[in-house]
mmCIF file with all atom_site columns, C-alpha atoms in Angstrom:
data_model
loop_
_atom_site.group_PDB
_atom_site.id
_atom_site.type_symbol
_atom_site.label_atom_id
_atom_site.label_alt_id
_atom_site.label_comp_id
_atom_site.label_asym_id
_atom_site.label_entity_id
_atom_site.label_seq_id
_atom_site.pdbx_PDB_ins_code
_atom_site.Cartn_x
_atom_site.Cartn_y
_atom_site.Cartn_z
_atom_site.occupancy
_atom_site.B_iso_or_equiv
_atom_site.pdbx_formal_charge
_atom_site.auth_seq_id
_atom_site.auth_comp_id
_atom_site.auth_asym_id
_atom_site.auth_atom_id
_atom_site.pdbx_PDB_model_num
ATOM 1   C CA . MET K 1 1   ? 85.857  125.817 97.731  1.00 0.00 ? 1   MET K CA 1
ATOM 2   C CA . ASP K 1 2   ? 84.240  125.033 94.378  1.00 0.00 ? 2   ASP K CA 1
ATOM 3   C CA . ALA K 1 3   ? 83.797  121.565 92.909  1.00 0.00 ? 3   ALA K CA 1
ATOM 4   C CA . GLY K 1 4   ? 86.903  120.441 91.050  1.00 0.00 ? 4   GLY K CA 1
ATOM 5   C CA . GLU K 1 5   ? 89.105  122.926 92.887  1.00 0.00 ? 5   GLU K CA 1
ATOM 6   C CA . THR K 1 6   ? 92.176  121.446 94.551  1.00 0.00 ? 6   THR K CA 1
ATOM 7   C CA . PRO K 1 7   ? 92.518  122.362 98.238  1.00 0.00 ? 7   PRO K CA 1
ATOM 8   C CA . THR K 1 8   ? 95.676  123.958 99.548  1.00 0.00 ? 8   THR K CA 1
ATOM 9   C CA . ARG K 1 9   ? 98.050  121.772 101.494 1.00 0.00 ? 9   ARG K CA 1
ATOM 10  C CA . GLU K 1 10  ? 97.086  123.551 104.718 1.00 0.00 ? 10  GLU K CA 1
ATOM 11  C CA . ALA K 1 11  ? 93.344  123.075 104.088 1.00 0.00 ? 11  ALA K CA 1
ATOM 12  C CA . PHE K 1 12  ? 93.918  119.409 103.302 1.00 0.00 ? 12  PHE K CA 1
ATOM 13  C CA . GLN K 1 13  ? 95.977  118.902 106.490 1.00 0.00 ? 13  GLN K CA 1
ATOM 14  C CA . ASN K 1 14  ? 93.285  120.631 108.566 1.00 0.00 ? 14  ASN K CA 1
ATOM 15  C CA . ALA K 1 15  ? 90.588  118.409 107.062 1.00 0.00 ? 15  ALA K CA 1
ATOM 16  C CA . MET K 1 16  ? 92.675  115.295 107.740 1.00 0.00 ? 16  MET K CA 1
ATOM 17  C CA . ASN K 1 17  ? 93.273  116.375 111.349 1.00 0.00 ? 17  ASN K CA 1
ATOM 18  C CA . LEU K 1 18  ? 89.546  116.967 111.869 1.00 0.00 ? 18  LEU K CA 1
ATOM 19  C CA . ALA K 1 19  ? 88.742  113.553 110.400 1.00 0.00 ? 19  ALA K CA 1
ATOM 20  C CA . ARG K 1 20  ? 91.379  111.879 112.591 1.00 0.00 ? 20  ARG K CA 1
ATOM 21  C CA . GLU K 1 21  ? 90.034  113.578 115.730 1.00 0.00 ? 21  GLU K CA 1
ATOM 22  C CA . ALA K 1 22  ? 86.472  112.567 114.871 1.00 0.00 ? 22  ALA K CA 1
ATOM 23  C CA . LEU K 1 23  ? 87.495  108.961 114.283 1.00 0.00 ? 23  LEU K CA 1
ATOM 24  C CA . GLU K 1 24  ? 89.461  108.763 117.541 1.00 0.00 ? 24  GLU K CA 1
ATOM 25  C CA . GLU K 1 25  ? 86.201  109.302 119.413 1.00 0.00 ? 25  GLU K CA 1
ATOM 26  C CA . VAL K 1 26  ? 84.606  106.232 117.787 1.00 0.00 ? 26  VAL K CA 1
ATOM 27  C CA . PRO K 1 27  ? 85.922  103.000 119.368 1.00 0.00 ? 27  PRO K CA 1
ATOM 28  C CA . ALA K 1 28  ? 85.430  100.912 116.244 1.00 0.00 ? 28  ALA K CA 1
ATOM 29  C CA . SER K 1 29  ? 86.990  103.427 113.854 1.00 0.00 ? 29  SER K CA 1
ATOM 30  C CA . ARG K 1 30  ? 90.303  101.587 113.570 1.00 0.00 ? 30  ARG K CA 1
ATOM 31  C CA . ALA K 1 31  ? 88.494  98.361  112.671 1.00 0.00 ? 31  ALA K CA 1
ATOM 32  C CA . VAL K 1 32  ? 86.332  100.143 110.101 1.00 0.00 ? 32  VAL K CA 1
ATOM 33  C CA . LEU K 1 33  ? 89.376  101.830 108.566 1.00 0.00 ? 33  LEU K CA 1
ATOM 34  C CA . THR K 1 34  ? 91.189  98.486  108.393 1.00 0.00 ? 34  THR K CA 1
ATOM 35  C CA . LEU K 1 35  ? 88.236  96.899  106.631 1.00 0.00 ? 35  LEU K CA 1
ATOM 36  C CA . ALA K 1 36  ? 87.910  99.892  104.298 1.00 0.00 ? 36  ALA K CA 1
ATOM 37  C CA . GLY K 1 37  ? 91.564  99.495  103.326 1.00 0.00 ? 37  GLY K CA 1
ATOM 38  C CA . VAL K 1 38  ? 91.127  95.788  102.630 1.00 0.00 ? 38  VAL K CA 1
ATOM 39  C CA . ILE K 1 39  ? 87.966  96.515  100.625 1.00 0.00 ? 39  ILE K CA 1
ATOM 40  C CA . ALA K 1 40  ? 89.851  99.086  98.538  1.00 0.00 ? 40  ALA K CA 1
ATOM 41  C CA . ALA K 1 41  ? 92.696  96.631  97.903  1.00 0.00 ? 41  ALA K CA 1
ATOM 42  C CA . ILE K 1 42  ? 90.328  93.851  96.855  1.00 0.00 ? 42  ILE K CA 1
ATOM 43  C CA . THR K 1 43  ? 88.321  96.191  94.635  1.00 0.00 ? 43  THR K CA 1
ATOM 44  C CA . ALA K 1 44  ? 91.523  97.237  92.850  1.00 0.00 ? 44  ALA K CA 1
ATOM 45  C CA . SER K 1 45  ? 92.837  93.676  92.552  1.00 0.00 ? 45  SER K CA 1
ATOM 46  C CA . ASP K 1 46  ? 92.724  91.509  89.446  1.00 0.00 ? 46  ASP K CA 1
ATOM 47  C CA . MET K 1 47  ? 91.156  88.502  91.136  1.00 0.00 ? 47  MET K CA 1
ATOM 48  C CA . PRO K 1 48  ? 88.159  86.837  89.465  1.00 0.00 ? 48  PRO K CA 1
ATOM 49  C CA . ASP K 1 49  ? 84.897  88.755  89.809  1.00 0.00 ? 49  ASP K CA 1
ATOM 50  C CA . ASP K 1 50  ? 83.075  85.939  91.629  1.00 0.00 ? 50  ASP K CA 1
ATOM 51  C CA . VAL K 1 51  ? 85.816  85.697  94.273  1.00 0.00 ? 51  VAL K CA 1
ATOM 52  C CA . LYS K 1 52  ? 86.006  89.474  94.550  1.00 0.00 ? 52  LYS K CA 1
ATOM 53  C CA . ALA K 1 53  ? 82.226  89.717  95.047  1.00 0.00 ? 53  ALA K CA 1
ATOM 54  C CA . ARG K 1 54  ? 82.297  87.078  97.796  1.00 0.00 ? 54  ARG K CA 1
ATOM 55  C CA . LEU K 1 55  ? 85.152  88.792  99.630  1.00 0.00 ? 55  LEU K CA 1
ATOM 56  C CA . LEU K 1 56  ? 83.522  92.213  99.391  1.00 0.00 ? 56  LEU K CA 1
ATOM 57  C CA . GLU K 1 57  ? 80.303  90.705  100.740 1.00 0.00 ? 57  GLU K CA 1
ATOM 58  C CA . VAL K 1 58  ? 82.133  89.252  103.756 1.00 0.00 ? 58  VAL K CA 1
ATOM 59  C CA . LEU K 1 59  ? 83.989  92.483  104.468 1.00 0.00 ? 59  LEU K CA 1
ATOM 60  C CA . GLY K 1 60  ? 80.886  94.624  104.014 1.00 0.00 ? 60  GLY K CA 1
ATOM 61  C CA . ALA K 1 61  ? 78.951  92.436  106.440 1.00 0.00 ? 61  ALA K CA 1
ATOM 62  C CA . ALA K 1 62  ? 81.757  92.714  108.988 1.00 0.00 ? 62  ALA K CA 1
ATOM 63  C CA . MET K 1 63  ? 81.813  96.492  108.633 1.00 0.00 ? 63  MET K CA 1
ATOM 64  C CA . ASP K 1 64  ? 78.032  96.673  109.016 1.00 0.00 ? 64  ASP K CA 1
ATOM 65  C CA . GLN K 1 65  ? 78.224  94.502  112.130 1.00 0.00 ? 65  GLN K CA 1
ATOM 66  C CA . ILE K 1 66  ? 80.884  96.740  113.691 1.00 0.00 ? 66  ILE K CA 1
ATOM 67  C CA . LEU K 1 67  ? 78.915  99.895  112.951 1.00 0.00 ? 67  LEU K CA 1
ATOM 68  C CA . ALA K 1 68  ? 75.566  98.449  114.093 1.00 0.00 ? 68  ALA K CA 1
ATOM 69  C CA . ASP K 1 69  ? 76.608  96.959  117.431 1.00 0.00 ? 69  ASP K CA 1
ATOM 70  C CA . PRO K 1 70  ? 78.951  99.032  119.604 1.00 0.00 ? 70  PRO K CA 1
ATOM 71  C CA . THR K 1 71  ? 79.078  96.273  122.248 1.00 0.00 ? 71  THR K CA 1
ATOM 72  C CA . ILE K 1 72  ? 80.934  93.743  120.081 1.00 0.00 ? 72  ILE K CA 1
ATOM 73  C CA . ASP K 1 73  ? 84.695  93.423  119.932 1.00 0.00 ? 73  ASP K CA 1
ATOM 74  C CA . PRO K 1 74  ? 85.697  95.101  116.654 1.00 0.00 ? 74  PRO K CA 1
ATOM 75  C CA . LYS K 1 75  ? 89.128  93.451  116.686 1.00 0.00 ? 75  LYS K CA 1
ATOM 76  C CA . GLN K 1 76  ? 87.552  90.002  116.757 1.00 0.00 ? 76  GLN K CA 1
ATOM 77  C CA . ILE K 1 77  ? 85.146  90.880  113.941 1.00 0.00 ? 77  ILE K CA 1
ATOM 78  C CA . VAL K 1 78  ? 88.043  92.140  111.792 1.00 0.00 ? 78  VAL K CA 1
ATOM 79  C CA . ARG K 1 79  ? 90.112  89.071  112.651 1.00 0.00 ? 79  ARG K CA 1
ATOM 80  C CA . ASP K 1 80  ? 87.256  86.738  111.693 1.00 0.00 ? 80  ASP K CA 1
ATOM 81  C CA . ALA K 1 81  ? 86.557  88.633  108.462 1.00 0.00 ? 81  ALA K CA 1
ATOM 82  C CA . LEU K 1 82  ? 90.220  88.627  107.449 1.00 0.00 ? 82  LEU K CA 1
ATOM 83  C CA . ASN K 1 83  ? 90.463  84.894  108.172 1.00 0.00 ? 83  ASN K CA 1
ATOM 84  C CA . GLU K 1 84  ? 87.413  84.303  105.995 1.00 0.00 ? 84  GLU K CA 1
ATOM 85  C CA . VAL K 1 85  ? 88.957  86.435  103.236 1.00 0.00 ? 85  VAL K CA 1
ATOM 86  C CA . ARG K 1 86  ? 92.205  84.482  103.498 1.00 0.00 ? 86  ARG K CA 1
ATOM 87  C CA . ASP K 1 87  ? 90.341  81.171  103.278 1.00 0.00 ? 87  ASP K CA 1
ATOM 88  C CA . ALA K 1 88  ? 88.374  82.347  100.237 1.00 0.00 ? 88  ALA K CA 1
ATOM 89  C CA . ARG K 1 89  ? 91.556  83.478  98.484  1.00 0.00 ? 89  ARG K CA 1
ATOM 90  C CA . ILE K 1 90  ? 93.247  80.152  99.222  1.00 0.00 ? 90  ILE K CA 1
ATOM 91  C CA . ALA K 1 91  ? 90.206  78.268  97.920  1.00 0.00 ? 91  ALA K CA 1
ATOM 92  C CA . ALA K 1 92  ? 90.260  80.337  94.710  1.00 0.00 ? 92  ALA K CA 1
ATOM 93  C CA . THR K 1 93  ? 93.976  79.647  94.278  1.00 0.00 ? 93  THR K CA 1
ATOM 94  C CA . VAL K 1 94  ? 93.444  75.931  94.847  1.00 0.00 ? 94  VAL K CA 1
ATOM 95  C CA . ALA K 1 95  ? 90.666  75.904  92.239  1.00 0.00 ? 95  ALA K CA 1
ATOM 96  C CA . LYS K 1 96  ? 92.964  77.601  89.695  1.00 0.00 ? 96  LYS K CA 1
ATOM 97  C CA . MET K 1 97  ? 95.795  75.211  90.437  1.00 0.00 ? 97  MET K CA 1
ATOM 98  C CA . LEU K 1 98  ? 93.519  72.173  90.136  1.00 0.00 ? 98  LEU K CA 1
ATOM 99  C CA . ASP K 1 99  ? 92.351  73.482  86.764  1.00 0.00 ? 99  ASP K CA 1
ATOM 100 C CA . ILE K 1 100 ? 95.983  73.773  85.671  1.00 0.00 ? 100 ILE K CA 1
ATOM 101 C CA . ALA K 1 101 ? 96.661  70.265  86.985  1.00 0.00 ? 101 ALA K CA 1
ATOM 102 C CA . THR K 1 102 ? 93.756  68.925  84.913  1.00 0.00 ? 102 THR K CA 1
ATOM 103 C CA . ARG K 1 103 ? 95.096  70.552  81.748  1.00 0.00 ? 103 ARG K CA 1
ATOM 104 C CA . LEU K 1 104 ? 98.602  69.245  82.456  1.00 0.00 ? 104 LEU K CA 1
ATOM 105 C CA . GLU K 1 105 ? 97.185  65.789  83.172  1.00 0.00 ? 105 GLU K CA 1
ATOM 106 C CA . THR K 1 106 ? 95.508  65.739  79.761  1.00 0.00 ? 106 THR K CA 1
ATOM 107 C CA . ALA K 1 107 ? 98.754  66.781  78.080  1.00 0.00 ? 107 ALA K CA 1
ATOM 108 C CA . ALA K 1 108 ? 100.762 64.202  80.055  1.00 0.00 ? 108 ALA K CA 1
ATOM 109 C CA . THR K 1 109 ? 98.288  61.450  79.165  1.00 0.00 ? 109 THR K CA 1
ATOM 110 C CA . ASP K 1 110 ? 98.427  62.420  75.489  1.00 0.00 ? 110 ASP K CA 1
ATOM 111 C CA . ALA K 1 111 ? 102.228 62.394  75.636  1.00 0.00 ? 111 ALA K CA 1
ATOM 112 C CA . GLY K 1 112 ? 102.295 59.106  77.576  1.00 0.00 ? 112 GLY K CA 1
ATOM 113 C CA . ASN K 1 113 ? 104.476 60.727  80.234  1.00 0.00 ? 113 ASN K CA 1
ATOM 114 C CA . THR K 1 114 ? 103.984 58.661  83.410  1.00 0.00 ? 114 THR K CA 1
ATOM 115 C CA . ASN K 1 115 ? 106.531 60.693  85.388  1.00 0.00 ? 115 ASN K CA 1
ATOM 116 C CA . ALA K 1 116 ? 104.486 63.835  84.780  1.00 0.00 ? 116 ALA K CA 1
ATOM 117 C CA . LEU K 1 117 ? 101.299 62.000  85.795  1.00 0.00 ? 117 LEU K CA 1
ATOM 118 C CA . LEU K 1 118 ? 102.906 60.926  89.083  1.00 0.00 ? 118 LEU K CA 1
ATOM 119 C CA . LEU K 1 119 ? 104.017 64.485  89.812  1.00 0.00 ? 119 LEU K CA 1
ATOM 120 C CA . ILE K 1 120 ? 100.536 65.811  89.042  1.00 0.00 ? 120 ILE K CA 1
ATOM 121 C CA . THR K 1 121 ? 99.077  63.267  91.474  1.00 0.00 ? 121 THR K CA 1
ATOM 122 C CA . GLU K 1 122 ? 101.503 64.526  94.125  1.00 0.00 ? 122 GLU K CA 1
ATOM 123 C CA . ALA K 1 123 ? 100.472 68.139  93.455  1.00 0.00 ? 123 ALA K CA 1
ATOM 124 C CA . ARG K 1 124 ? 96.779  67.215  93.711  1.00 0.00 ? 124 ARG K CA 1
ATOM 125 C CA . ALA K 1 125 ? 97.426  65.502  97.060  1.00 0.00 ? 125 ALA K CA 1
ATOM 126 C CA . LEU K 1 126 ? 99.055  68.686  98.357  1.00 0.00 ? 126 LEU K CA 1
ATOM 127 C CA . LEU K 1 127 ? 96.165  70.832  97.125  1.00 0.00 ? 127 LEU K CA 1
ATOM 128 C CA . GLN K 1 128 ? 93.444  68.559  98.543  1.00 0.00 ? 128 GLN K CA 1
ATOM 129 C CA . PRO K 1 129 ? 94.396  67.383  102.054 1.00 0.00 ? 129 PRO K CA 1
ATOM 130 C CA . ASN K 1 130 ? 92.691  64.183  103.237 1.00 0.00 ? 130 ASN K CA 1
ATOM 131 C CA . ASP K 1 131 ? 90.966  65.960  106.121 1.00 0.00 ? 131 ASP K CA 1
ATOM 132 C CA . GLY K 1 132 ? 89.116  68.306  103.751 1.00 0.00 ? 132 GLY K CA 1
ATOM 133 C CA . SER K 1 133 ? 90.887  71.401  105.029 1.00 0.00 ? 133 SER K CA 1
ATOM 134 C CA . LEU K 1 134 ? 92.610  74.002  102.910 1.00 0.00 ? 134 LEU K CA 1
ATOM 135 C CA . PRO K 1 135 ? 96.296  73.461  102.174 1.00 0.00 ? 135 PRO K CA 1
ATOM 136 C CA . ASP K 1 136 ? 98.790  75.542  104.095 1.00 0.00 ? 136 ASP K CA 1
ATOM 137 C CA . ARG K 1 137 ? 101.105 78.061  102.465 1.00 0.00 ? 137 ARG K CA 1
ATOM 138 C CA . ASP K 1 138 ? 104.034 75.652  102.133 1.00 0.00 ? 138 ASP K CA 1
ATOM 139 C CA . ASP K 1 139 ? 101.867 73.011  100.453 1.00 0.00 ? 139 ASP K CA 1
ATOM 140 C CA . LEU K 1 140 ? 100.520 75.593  97.992  1.00 0.00 ? 140 LEU K CA 1
ATOM 141 C CA . HIS K 1 141 ? 104.024 76.701  97.062  1.00 0.00 ? 141 HIS K CA 1
ATOM 142 C CA . HIS K 1 142 ? 105.244 73.123  96.774  1.00 0.00 ? 142 HIS K CA 1
ATOM 143 C CA . ALA K 1 143 ? 102.299 72.180  94.540  1.00 0.00 ? 143 ALA K CA 1
ATOM 144 C CA . ARG K 1 144 ? 102.970 75.236  92.372  1.00 0.00 ? 144 ARG K CA 1
ATOM 145 C CA . ARG K 1 145 ? 106.626 74.252  91.965  1.00 0.00 ? 145 ARG K CA 1
ATOM 146 C CA . ILE K 1 146 ? 105.587 70.720  91.002  1.00 0.00 ? 146 ILE K CA 1
ATOM 147 C CA . LEU K 1 147 ? 103.113 71.987  88.400  1.00 0.00 ? 147 LEU K CA 1
ATOM 148 C CA . VAL K 1 148 ? 105.721 74.342  86.943  1.00 0.00 ? 148 VAL K CA 1
ATOM 149 C CA . ARG K 1 149 ? 108.188 71.459  86.747  1.00 0.00 ? 149 ARG K CA 1
ATOM 150 C CA . VAL K 1 150 ? 105.574 69.301  84.987  1.00 0.00 ? 150 VAL K CA 1
ATOM 151 C CA . ALA K 1 151 ? 104.797 72.090  82.511  1.00 0.00 ? 151 ALA K CA 1
ATOM 152 C CA . ILE K 1 152 ? 108.497 72.439  81.710  1.00 0.00 ? 152 ILE K CA 1
ATOM 153 C CA . MET K 1 153 ? 108.849 68.667  81.429  1.00 0.00 ? 153 MET K CA 1
ATOM 154 C CA . LEU K 1 154 ? 105.903 68.414  79.041  1.00 0.00 ? 154 LEU K CA 1
ATOM 155 C CA . ARG K 1 155 ? 107.049 71.371  76.977  1.00 0.00 ? 155 ARG K CA 1
ATOM 156 C CA . ALA K 1 156 ? 110.491 69.805  76.605  1.00 0.00 ? 156 ALA K CA 1
ATOM 157 C CA . SER K 1 157 ? 109.041 66.438  75.596  1.00 0.00 ? 157 SER K CA 1
ATOM 158 C CA . THR K 1 158 ? 106.640 67.920  73.034  1.00 0.00 ? 158 THR K CA 1
ATOM 159 C CA . SER K 1 159 ? 108.931 70.483  71.438  1.00 0.00 ? 159 SER K CA 1
ATOM 160 C CA . PRO K 1 160 ? 110.190 69.395  68.045  1.00 0.00 ? 160 PRO K CA 1
ATOM 161 C CA . SER K 1 161 ? 113.673 68.006  68.062  1.00 0.00 ? 161 SER K CA 1
ATOM 162 C CA . THR K 1 162 ? 116.014 69.781  65.756  1.00 0.00 ? 162 THR K CA 1
ATOM 163 C CA . THR K 1 163 ? 119.183 68.326  64.429  1.00 0.00 ? 163 THR K CA 1
ATOM 164 C CA . THR K 1 164 ? 121.956 70.380  63.093  1.00 0.00 ? 164 THR K CA 1
ATOM 165 C CA . GLU K 1 165 ? 124.151 69.053  60.386  1.00 0.00 ? 165 GLU K CA 1
ATOM 166 C CA . ALA K 1 166 ? 127.517 70.398  59.463  1.00 0.00 ? 166 ALA K CA 1
ATOM 167 C CA . PRO K 1 167 ? 127.384 72.316  56.215  1.00 0.00 ? 167 PRO K CA 1
ATOM 168 C CA . SER K 1 168 ? 128.684 70.496  53.212  1.00 0.00 ? 168 SER K CA 1
ATOM 169 C CA . THR K 1 169 ? 132.210 71.439  52.270  1.00 0.00 ? 169 THR K CA 1
ATOM 170 C CA . THR K 1 170 ? 131.957 69.962  48.821  1.00 0.00 ? 170 THR K CA 1
ATOM 171 C CA . VAL K 1 171 ? 132.083 72.587  46.155  1.00 0.00 ? 171 VAL K CA 1
ATOM 172 C CA . GLY K 1 172 ? 130.140 71.526  43.091  1.00 0.00 ? 172 GLY K CA 1
#
């Protein structure tokens, strides 16, 4: 087959079957394929480049470890890598949400809206647990809802008020 030529369906199926058979003989192949899929998803994502680079570094190191040492448990390596990826994504989300909270706090202070400031404080508490851990999923969602509510509240309080008057019926 020449470069750029599309293989027939049968040739493609045969190649896939050969690849599958070859991978079945390698104990860590499932773990490597899982990591490769996660790497592809992260590469295609729209997350910030610094977060993406960190996640790809973690996943690449896990893949290298699986391929280099056949005695390790590939499932545990994948599990650890995916947990680290999850934690990094949560940390990036928290950083974004704290940035939004700071901008909303400035707007609330400028507007003199103490209710909004109290809600922002509540959202910050959810995003930054006292024990220094990352917030759980429910806390992230709750903080997001609070920040959305504050944004709506501030938008409503800063939008210009319009009054409508009945048209004059006096004919001049």
